[in-house]
Structure formats: C-alpha cells, structure tokens
Amino acid sequence: MRGLQERAARALPAEYVEEVAGWRLRHSPSCSWWVGTVLPHGVAGPDEWGRRIRGVEEFYAGRHAVARFQISPGACPDGLDTALAERGYRRESVMSLRVAPTAGVPAPAAPGALRVRLAYRPTSAWFEVWHAVHGHGGDPRPEWDLLARVAEPSAYACAMAGDEVVAVGRAVADTGWAGVFGMATLPAARGKGAARTVLSALANWAGDQAADRMYLQVARGHVPALRLYKQAGFRELCSYHYRTAA
C-alpha cells in the first residue's frame, strides 16, 4: 500500500513538498485538491500525534489552505484515523485502490473500431478532452504544470473516432508498476468501448516498459468506472479515504 501510494504521489507531483519524519506534506495551489494532501506514512506513536497534527495544521494555515490527510490502511500509523476524527476531521471521498497484471488487461471487444494515438508528453488534443471532462471550467495552467513535473516515463493515449479525440488516459511507469491516471471520455462516446481502448493501449505500453503490474485509483461511488475496471481485471487491493479539517 505504502509503495503504491508513493508511486501515485510521484505521478501526481505537488508543487511544494515538505517531509517531516516520514510524513509528506504536499501543497499545490489551484490543482485538484487531492494533490495537496498529507501522506502520513512515517512511523509515529500516539504520544506524537498531537504535535505532528498541529505541525501539519500550521503548514497549511501558513499557505491559506485546508489540512487534509490521505488515510491508507497499511501505510498510515494505526489509530491515526481515530485521532483525527476525535479532533473533528471529517471523513470523506472513499476511494478504491485497484491492481491487475498487465498481461491480463484485455484487448478492446471490437478491435479496429477506434484507433489509438500514443505520445510520451501531453498534447493539446489530449489535454482538451481531459479538461473538458475534469477541468470544471477552471484555469488549465496548474494542471499543465503538474504534468510537466512528472519525471517518470509516461504515456498519453488518445482514442480517435476519425480525426476526433473522444477518450484519453495516461500511464506512468515506476519500478515494475504502471499507474493509470486521467481517464476521461467525452459524453457522446461513452458506452462504446473508447475507455477500454485507451486502457488496453496503456497496458501494451506498460508491458513494453517492463511494468508487469498496473494500479489505479477510483471513487467507490463511480459505478461505470468500477464496472470498466472490473471487466479489465483490476481487483480491489483496499479502500482508503481522506480526513479534512473542520
């Protein structure tokens, strides 16, 4: 769990990171909020939690931001979740961390129906589709900057219907694993195999990178995505959630 969440942090690099005895405090103004959460992965006993949590709150208060912890079983100290709840932190955004053997991700059900274009850096066409689905009309520059900070080998896949990009996704290879991020399908193309086409292309690329295992993170309530990933062979390793200061 800890290794996968730290790979994911490298694939979604925050603008500012401060490490304090194994707890990684991340801040990334204007990016998706989960990029700027705390990864409390270092060992810490209950007698230290009050001091540690106060230090986290001071870090975020000094940056006019809200303190949020990513609570992952097997990666965080036992009892920290309870300590945060007692301090008034809200539990929210339950996520599913899923894994699959790269070789087991199936090819699209209708091969050739859509063609795939693969690049090793984000293109304007790739980003426009991602931003149309996930950008919510916000400033695109912080997300472009985030992608520019990714240091590990990456692939950006576009599913094409004719000359139009209808679905996208990206993968990041990191020490035997490939993480899947940024999956997005335009509304008119949903239910037609575009996302499966993207996922298959990313799996083929991951195999070429000697990444024989893949992982991804998806909201527990996102039923269509959960169905897609289950059909592609991704099983849940565990669920995790966030704690947000009141």
PDB file of C-alpha atoms in Angstrom, residues 15-232:
ATOM      1  CA  GLU A  15       4.261  21.951  -6.347  1.00  0.00           C
ATOM      2  CA  TYR A  16       5.558  22.129  -2.764  1.00  0.00           C
ATOM      3  CA  VAL A  17       6.530  19.119  -0.642  1.00  0.00           C
ATOM      4  CA  GLU A  18       7.920  19.129   2.874  1.00  0.00           C
ATOM      5  CA  GLU A  19       8.845  15.852   4.560  1.00  0.00           C
ATOM      6  CA  VAL A  20       8.711  15.690   8.344  1.00  0.00           C
ATOM      7  CA  ALA A  21       9.836  12.376   9.851  1.00  0.00           C
ATOM      8  CA  GLY A  22       8.247  10.396   7.031  1.00  0.00           C
ATOM      9  CA  TRP A  23       5.057  12.437   6.796  1.00  0.00           C
ATOM     10  CA  ARG A  24       4.901  14.100   3.401  1.00  0.00           C
ATOM     11  CA  LEU A  25       3.142  17.493   3.478  1.00  0.00           C
ATOM     12  CA  ARG A  26       2.080  18.499  -0.027  1.00  0.00           C
ATOM     13  CA  HIS A  27       0.680  21.775  -1.313  1.00  0.00           C
ATOM     14  CA  SER A  28      -0.316  22.533  -4.892  1.00  0.00           C
ATOM     15  CA  PRO A  29      -2.415  25.695  -5.284  1.00  0.00           C
ATOM     16  CA  SER A  30      -5.154  25.531  -7.931  1.00  0.00           C
ATOM     17  CA  CYS A  31      -4.556  21.841  -8.771  1.00  0.00           C
ATOM     18  CA  SER A  32      -7.018  19.093  -7.912  1.00  0.00           C
ATOM     19  CA  TRP A  33      -7.332  19.107  -4.130  1.00  0.00           C
ATOM     20  CA  TRP A  34      -6.055  15.543  -3.597  1.00  0.00           C
ATOM     21  CA  VAL A  35      -2.649  16.523  -4.971  1.00  0.00           C
ATOM     22  CA  GLY A  36      -2.197  18.720  -1.889  1.00  0.00           C
ATOM     23  CA  THR A  37      -2.931  16.186   0.853  1.00  0.00           C
ATOM     24  CA  VAL A  38      -0.715  14.773   3.596  1.00  0.00           C
ATOM     25  CA  LEU A  39       0.759  11.297   3.192  1.00  0.00           C
ATOM     26  CA  PRO A  40       1.345  10.316   6.867  1.00  0.00           C
ATOM     27  CA  HIS A  41       3.447   7.267   6.107  1.00  0.00           C
ATOM     28  CA  GLY A  42       6.191   7.524   8.704  1.00  0.00           C
ATOM     29  CA  VAL A  43       6.026   5.604  11.962  1.00  0.00           C
ATOM     30  CA  ALA A  44       4.582   7.661  14.815  1.00  0.00           C
ATOM     31  CA  GLY A  45       3.157   6.695  18.176  1.00  0.00           C
ATOM     32  CA  PRO A  46       0.001   8.122  19.788  1.00  0.00           C
ATOM     33  CA  ASP A  47       2.096  10.337  22.057  1.00  0.00           C
ATOM     34  CA  GLU A  48       3.407  12.149  18.955  1.00  0.00           C
ATOM     35  CA  TRP A  49       0.141  12.650  17.072  1.00  0.00           C
ATOM     36  CA  GLY A  50      -0.978  15.859  18.740  1.00  0.00           C
ATOM     37  CA  ARG A  51       2.327  17.580  17.996  1.00  0.00           C
ATOM     38  CA  ARG A  52       2.502  16.167  14.472  1.00  0.00           C
ATOM     39  CA  ILE A  53      -1.071  17.160  13.609  1.00  0.00           C
ATOM     40  CA  ARG A  54      -0.529  20.679  14.952  1.00  0.00           C
ATOM     41  CA  GLY A  55       2.564  20.943  12.751  1.00  0.00           C
ATOM     42  CA  VAL A  56       0.516  19.892   9.717  1.00  0.00           C
ATOM     43  CA  GLU A  57      -2.181  22.444  10.515  1.00  0.00           C
ATOM     44  CA  GLU A  58       0.406  25.196  10.835  1.00  0.00           C
ATOM     45  CA  PHE A  59       1.937  24.202   7.471  1.00  0.00           C
ATOM     46  CA  TYR A  60      -1.413  24.547   5.674  1.00  0.00           C
ATOM     47  CA  ALA A  61      -2.622  27.585   7.616  1.00  0.00           C
ATOM     48  CA  GLY A  62       0.563  29.379   6.564  1.00  0.00           C
ATOM     49  CA  ARG A  63      -0.395  28.690   2.949  1.00  0.00           C
ATOM     50  CA  HIS A  64      -4.083  29.612   3.381  1.00  0.00           C
ATOM     51  CA  ALA A  65      -5.107  26.027   2.712  1.00  0.00           C
ATOM     52  CA  VAL A  66      -7.116  23.332   4.482  1.00  0.00           C
ATOM     53  CA  ALA A  67      -5.304  20.413   6.122  1.00  0.00           C
ATOM     54  CA  ARG A  68      -6.262  17.075   4.590  1.00  0.00           C
ATOM     55  CA  PHE A  69      -4.842  13.628   5.336  1.00  0.00           C
ATOM     56  CA  GLN A  70      -4.908  10.644   2.987  1.00  0.00           C
ATOM     57  CA  ILE A  71      -5.638   7.651   5.218  1.00  0.00           C
ATOM     58  CA  SER A  72      -4.493   4.389   3.633  1.00  0.00           C
ATOM     59  CA  PRO A  73      -4.613   1.156   5.679  1.00  0.00           C
ATOM     60  CA  GLY A  74      -1.208  -0.464   5.831  1.00  0.00           C
ATOM     61  CA  ALA A  75       0.559   2.811   5.024  1.00  0.00           C
ATOM     62  CA  CYS A  76      -0.531   5.076   7.900  1.00  0.00           C
ATOM     63  CA  PRO A  77       0.080   4.556  11.620  1.00  0.00           C
ATOM     64  CA  ASP A  78      -2.657   2.522  13.316  1.00  0.00           C
ATOM     65  CA  GLY A  79      -5.011   4.749  15.261  1.00  0.00           C
ATOM     66  CA  LEU A  80      -4.260   7.957  13.368  1.00  0.00           C
ATOM     67  CA  ASP A  81      -7.657   7.915  11.668  1.00  0.00           C
ATOM     68  CA  THR A  82      -9.386   7.751  15.057  1.00  0.00           C
ATOM     69  CA  ALA A  83      -7.194  10.542  16.430  1.00  0.00           C
ATOM     70  CA  LEU A  84      -8.121  12.798  13.516  1.00  0.00           C
ATOM     71  CA  ALA A  85     -11.824  12.005  13.929  1.00  0.00           C
ATOM     72  CA  GLU A  86     -11.611  12.943  17.600  1.00  0.00           C
ATOM     73  CA  ARG A  87     -10.022  16.223  16.561  1.00  0.00           C
ATOM     74  CA  GLY A  88     -13.022  16.997  14.341  1.00  0.00           C
ATOM     75  CA  TYR A  89     -11.648  15.966  10.950  1.00  0.00           C
ATOM     76  CA  ARG A  90     -14.375  14.891   8.516  1.00  0.00           C
ATOM     77  CA  ARG A  91     -14.162  11.530   6.743  1.00  0.00           C
ATOM     78  CA  GLU A  92     -14.811  11.910   3.003  1.00  0.00           C
ATOM     79  CA  SER A  93     -14.049  10.750  -0.545  1.00  0.00           C
ATOM     80  CA  VAL A  94     -13.760   6.975  -0.131  1.00  0.00           C
ATOM     81  CA  MET A  95     -11.532   5.584  -2.883  1.00  0.00           C
ATOM     82  CA  SER A  96     -10.723   2.124  -4.219  1.00  0.00           C
ATOM     83  CA  LEU A  97      -7.105   1.214  -4.964  1.00  0.00           C
ATOM     84  CA  ARG A  98      -7.124  -1.499  -7.630  1.00  0.00           C
ATOM     85  CA  VAL A  99      -4.406  -3.651  -9.177  1.00  0.00           C
ATOM     86  CA  ALA A 100      -4.115  -6.004 -12.161  1.00  0.00           C
ATOM     87  CA  PRO A 101      -1.470  -7.990 -14.004  1.00  0.00           C
ATOM     88  CA  THR A 102      -0.540  -6.005 -17.088  1.00  0.00           C
ATOM     89  CA  ALA A 103      -0.767  -9.057 -19.345  1.00  0.00           C
ATOM     90  CA  GLY A 104      -4.318  -9.688 -18.134  1.00  0.00           C
ATOM     91  CA  VAL A 105      -5.809  -6.395 -19.338  1.00  0.00           C
ATOM     92  CA  PRO A 106      -7.887  -7.475 -22.357  1.00  0.00           C
ATOM     93  CA  ALA A 107      -7.858  -6.027 -25.842  1.00  0.00           C
ATOM     94  CA  PRO A 108     -10.930  -3.995 -26.885  1.00  0.00           C
ATOM     95  CA  ALA A 109     -14.045  -6.033 -27.650  1.00  0.00           C
ATOM     96  CA  ALA A 110     -14.206  -4.572 -31.169  1.00  0.00           C
ATOM     97  CA  PRO A 111     -10.598  -4.124 -32.295  1.00  0.00           C
ATOM     98  CA  GLY A 112     -10.165  -1.543 -35.005  1.00  0.00           C
ATOM     99  CA  ALA A 113     -13.391   0.341 -34.225  1.00  0.00           C
ATOM    100  CA  LEU A 114     -11.280   3.143 -32.787  1.00  0.00           C
ATOM    101  CA  ARG A 115      -7.655   3.874 -33.467  1.00  0.00           C
ATOM    102  CA  VAL A 116      -5.226   4.938 -30.747  1.00  0.00           C
ATOM    103  CA  ARG A 117      -2.619   7.650 -30.819  1.00  0.00           C
ATOM    104  CA  LEU A 118       0.121   7.389 -28.187  1.00  0.00           C
ATOM    105  CA  ALA A 119       2.500  10.170 -27.129  1.00  0.00           C
ATOM    106  CA  TYR A 120       5.090  10.472 -24.401  1.00  0.00           C
ATOM    107  CA  ARG A 121       4.135  14.017 -23.449  1.00  0.00           C
ATOM    108  CA  PRO A 122       0.704  15.628 -23.127  1.00  0.00           C
ATOM    109  CA  THR A 123      -0.590  17.149 -26.337  1.00  0.00           C
ATOM    110  CA  SER A 124      -3.152  19.917 -26.671  1.00  0.00           C
ATOM    111  CA  ALA A 125      -5.689  17.456 -28.103  1.00  0.00           C
ATOM    112  CA  TRP A 126      -5.173  15.069 -25.152  1.00  0.00           C
ATOM    113  CA  PHE A 127      -5.433  17.859 -22.605  1.00  0.00           C
ATOM    114  CA  GLU A 128      -8.534  19.426 -24.139  1.00  0.00           C
ATOM    115  CA  VAL A 129     -10.522  16.207 -23.702  1.00  0.00           C
ATOM    116  CA  TRP A 130      -9.232  15.657 -20.175  1.00  0.00           C
ATOM    117  CA  HIS A 131     -10.032  19.266 -19.238  1.00  0.00           C
ATOM    118  CA  ALA A 132     -13.495  19.111 -20.832  1.00  0.00           C
ATOM    119  CA  VAL A 133     -14.378  16.174 -18.539  1.00  0.00           C
ATOM    120  CA  HIS A 134     -12.448  17.002 -15.357  1.00  0.00           C
ATOM    121  CA  GLY A 135     -11.479  20.661 -15.560  1.00  0.00           C
ATOM    122  CA  HIS A 136     -14.838  22.133 -14.461  1.00  0.00           C
ATOM    123  CA  GLY A 137     -14.019  25.331 -16.316  1.00  0.00           C
ATOM    124  CA  GLY A 138     -11.010  26.160 -14.142  1.00  0.00           C
ATOM    125  CA  ASP A 139      -7.640  27.593 -15.122  1.00  0.00           C
ATOM    126  CA  PRO A 140      -5.797  24.863 -17.084  1.00  0.00           C
ATOM    127  CA  ARG A 141      -2.288  26.152 -16.342  1.00  0.00           C
ATOM    128  CA  PRO A 142      -1.786  24.468 -12.927  1.00  0.00           C
ATOM    129  CA  GLU A 143      -2.705  21.084 -14.397  1.00  0.00           C
ATOM    130  CA  TRP A 144      -0.311  21.604 -17.321  1.00  0.00           C
ATOM    131  CA  ASP A 145       2.380  22.462 -14.769  1.00  0.00           C
ATOM    132  CA  LEU A 146       1.625  19.298 -12.798  1.00  0.00           C
ATOM    133  CA  LEU A 147       2.092  17.120 -15.886  1.00  0.00           C
ATOM    134  CA  ALA A 148       5.376  18.890 -16.620  1.00  0.00           C
ATOM    135  CA  ARG A 149       6.656  17.909 -13.157  1.00  0.00           C
ATOM    136  CA  VAL A 150       6.244  14.154 -13.755  1.00  0.00           C
ATOM    137  CA  ALA A 151       9.753  12.726 -14.027  1.00  0.00           C
ATOM    138  CA  GLU A 152       8.964   9.033 -14.607  1.00  0.00           C
ATOM    139  CA  PRO A 153       8.346   7.549 -18.086  1.00  0.00           C
ATOM    140  CA  SER A 154       4.808   8.372 -19.190  1.00  0.00           C
ATOM    141  CA  ALA A 155       2.385   7.606 -21.997  1.00  0.00           C
ATOM    142  CA  TYR A 156      -0.600   9.672 -23.097  1.00  0.00           C
ATOM    143  CA  ALA A 157      -3.220   7.717 -25.057  1.00  0.00           C
ATOM    144  CA  CYS A 158      -5.947   9.185 -27.272  1.00  0.00           C
ATOM    145  CA  ALA A 159      -8.800   7.083 -28.664  1.00  0.00           C
ATOM    146  CA  MET A 160      -9.733   8.512 -32.059  1.00  0.00           C
ATOM    147  CA  ALA A 161     -13.052   8.355 -33.903  1.00  0.00           C
ATOM    148  CA  GLY A 162     -11.960   9.555 -37.296  1.00  0.00           C
ATOM    149  CA  ASP A 163      -9.942  12.688 -36.593  1.00  0.00           C
ATOM    150  CA  GLU A 164     -11.673  13.426 -33.276  1.00  0.00           C
ATOM    151  CA  VAL A 165     -10.204  12.532 -29.875  1.00  0.00           C
ATOM    152  CA  VAL A 166     -13.068  11.002 -27.875  1.00  0.00           C
ATOM    153  CA  ALA A 167     -11.266   9.467 -24.870  1.00  0.00           C
ATOM    154  CA  VAL A 168      -7.916   9.827 -23.145  1.00  0.00           C
ATOM    155  CA  GLY A 169      -5.819   8.411 -20.338  1.00  0.00           C
ATOM    156  CA  ARG A 170      -2.234   8.399 -19.185  1.00  0.00           C
ATOM    157  CA  ALA A 171       0.091   5.902 -17.529  1.00  0.00           C
ATOM    158  CA  VAL A 172       3.264   6.364 -15.505  1.00  0.00           C
ATOM    159  CA  ALA A 173       5.834   3.564 -15.205  1.00  0.00           C
ATOM    160  CA  ASP A 174       7.652   3.327 -11.883  1.00  0.00           C
ATOM    161  CA  THR A 175       9.771   0.376 -10.677  1.00  0.00           C
ATOM    162  CA  GLY A 176       7.772  -2.534 -12.056  1.00  0.00           C
ATOM    163  CA  TRP A 177       4.366  -0.896 -11.816  1.00  0.00           C
ATOM    164  CA  ALA A 178       2.387   1.350 -14.156  1.00  0.00           C
ATOM    165  CA  GLY A 179      -0.233   3.660 -12.695  1.00  0.00           C
ATOM    166  CA  VAL A 180      -3.276   4.716 -14.721  1.00  0.00           C
ATOM    167  CA  PHE A 181      -4.436   8.329 -14.404  1.00  0.00           C
ATOM    168  CA  GLY A 182      -6.522  10.928 -16.203  1.00  0.00           C
ATOM    169  CA  MET A 183      -9.058   8.597 -17.773  1.00  0.00           C
ATOM    170  CA  ALA A 184     -11.730  10.699 -19.488  1.00  0.00           C
ATOM    171  CA  THR A 185     -14.340  10.019 -22.188  1.00  0.00           C
ATOM    172  CA  LEU A 186     -16.479  12.649 -23.898  1.00  0.00           C
ATOM    173  CA  PRO A 187     -20.197  12.143 -23.117  1.00  0.00           C
ATOM    174  CA  ALA A 188     -21.159  11.281 -26.708  1.00  0.00           C
ATOM    175  CA  ALA A 189     -18.600   8.462 -26.833  1.00  0.00           C
ATOM    176  CA  ARG A 190     -19.452   6.749 -23.548  1.00  0.00           C
ATOM    177  CA  GLY A 191     -20.583   3.151 -23.605  1.00  0.00           C
ATOM    178  CA  LYS A 192     -18.920   2.499 -26.970  1.00  0.00           C
ATOM    179  CA  GLY A 193     -15.615   0.983 -25.858  1.00  0.00           C
ATOM    180  CA  ALA A 194     -13.474   4.118 -26.014  1.00  0.00           C
ATOM    181  CA  ALA A 195     -12.236   3.834 -22.429  1.00  0.00           C
ATOM    182  CA  ARG A 196     -11.465   0.126 -22.901  1.00  0.00           C
ATOM    183  CA  THR A 197      -9.447   1.035 -25.997  1.00  0.00           C
ATOM    184  CA  VAL A 198      -7.417   3.585 -24.025  1.00  0.00           C
ATOM    185  CA  LEU A 199      -6.840   1.187 -21.135  1.00  0.00           C
ATOM    186  CA  SER A 200      -5.672  -1.573 -23.488  1.00  0.00           C
ATOM    187  CA  ALA A 201      -3.224   0.775 -25.217  1.00  0.00           C
ATOM    188  CA  LEU A 202      -1.789   1.863 -21.866  1.00  0.00           C
ATOM    189  CA  ALA A 203      -1.397  -1.776 -20.815  1.00  0.00           C
ATOM    190  CA  ASN A 204       0.509  -2.546 -24.023  1.00  0.00           C
ATOM    191  CA  TRP A 205       2.808   0.394 -23.328  1.00  0.00           C
ATOM    192  CA  ALA A 206       3.280  -0.708 -19.710  1.00  0.00           C
ATOM    193  CA  GLY A 207       4.363  -4.149 -20.887  1.00  0.00           C
ATOM    194  CA  ASP A 208       6.983  -2.541 -23.108  1.00  0.00           C
ATOM    195  CA  GLN A 209       8.270  -0.691 -20.015  1.00  0.00           C
ATOM    196  CA  ALA A 210       8.728  -3.976 -18.097  1.00  0.00           C
ATOM    197  CA  ALA A 211       5.904  -2.953 -15.755  1.00  0.00           C
ATOM    198  CA  ASP A 212       4.163  -6.276 -15.244  1.00  0.00           C
ATOM    199  CA  ARG A 213       1.603  -4.898 -12.772  1.00  0.00           C
ATOM    200  CA  MET A 214      -0.773  -1.947 -13.000  1.00  0.00           C
ATOM    201  CA  TYR A 215      -2.708   0.065 -10.445  1.00  0.00           C
ATOM    202  CA  LEU A 216      -5.329   2.781 -10.445  1.00  0.00           C
ATOM    203  CA  GLN A 217      -7.487   4.748  -8.022  1.00  0.00           C
ATOM    204  CA  VAL A 218     -11.202   5.268  -8.498  1.00  0.00           C
ATOM    205  CA  ALA A 219     -14.005   6.731  -6.397  1.00  0.00           C
ATOM    206  CA  ARG A 220     -16.002   3.996  -4.670  1.00  0.00           C
ATOM    207  CA  GLY A 221     -19.241   5.562  -5.914  1.00  0.00           C
ATOM    208  CA  HIS A 222     -18.252   5.781  -9.598  1.00  0.00           C
ATOM    209  CA  VAL A 223     -20.243   2.767 -10.802  1.00  0.00           C
ATOM    210  CA  PRO A 224     -19.456   2.920 -14.574  1.00  0.00           C
ATOM    211  CA  ALA A 225     -15.709   3.209 -13.893  1.00  0.00           C
ATOM    212  CA  LEU A 226     -15.797   0.378 -11.346  1.00  0.00           C
ATOM    213  CA  ARG A 227     -17.553  -1.820 -13.921  1.00  0.00           C
ATOM    214  CA  LEU A 228     -14.970  -0.978 -16.592  1.00  0.00           C
ATOM    215  CA  TYR A 229     -12.013  -1.726 -14.341  1.00  0.00           C
ATOM    216  CA  LYS A 230     -13.526  -4.959 -13.026  1.00  0.00           C
ATOM    217  CA  GLN A 231     -14.029  -6.179 -16.608  1.00  0.00           C
ATOM    218  CA  ALA A 232     -10.406  -5.228 -17.327  1.00  0.00           C
TER     219      ALA A 232
END
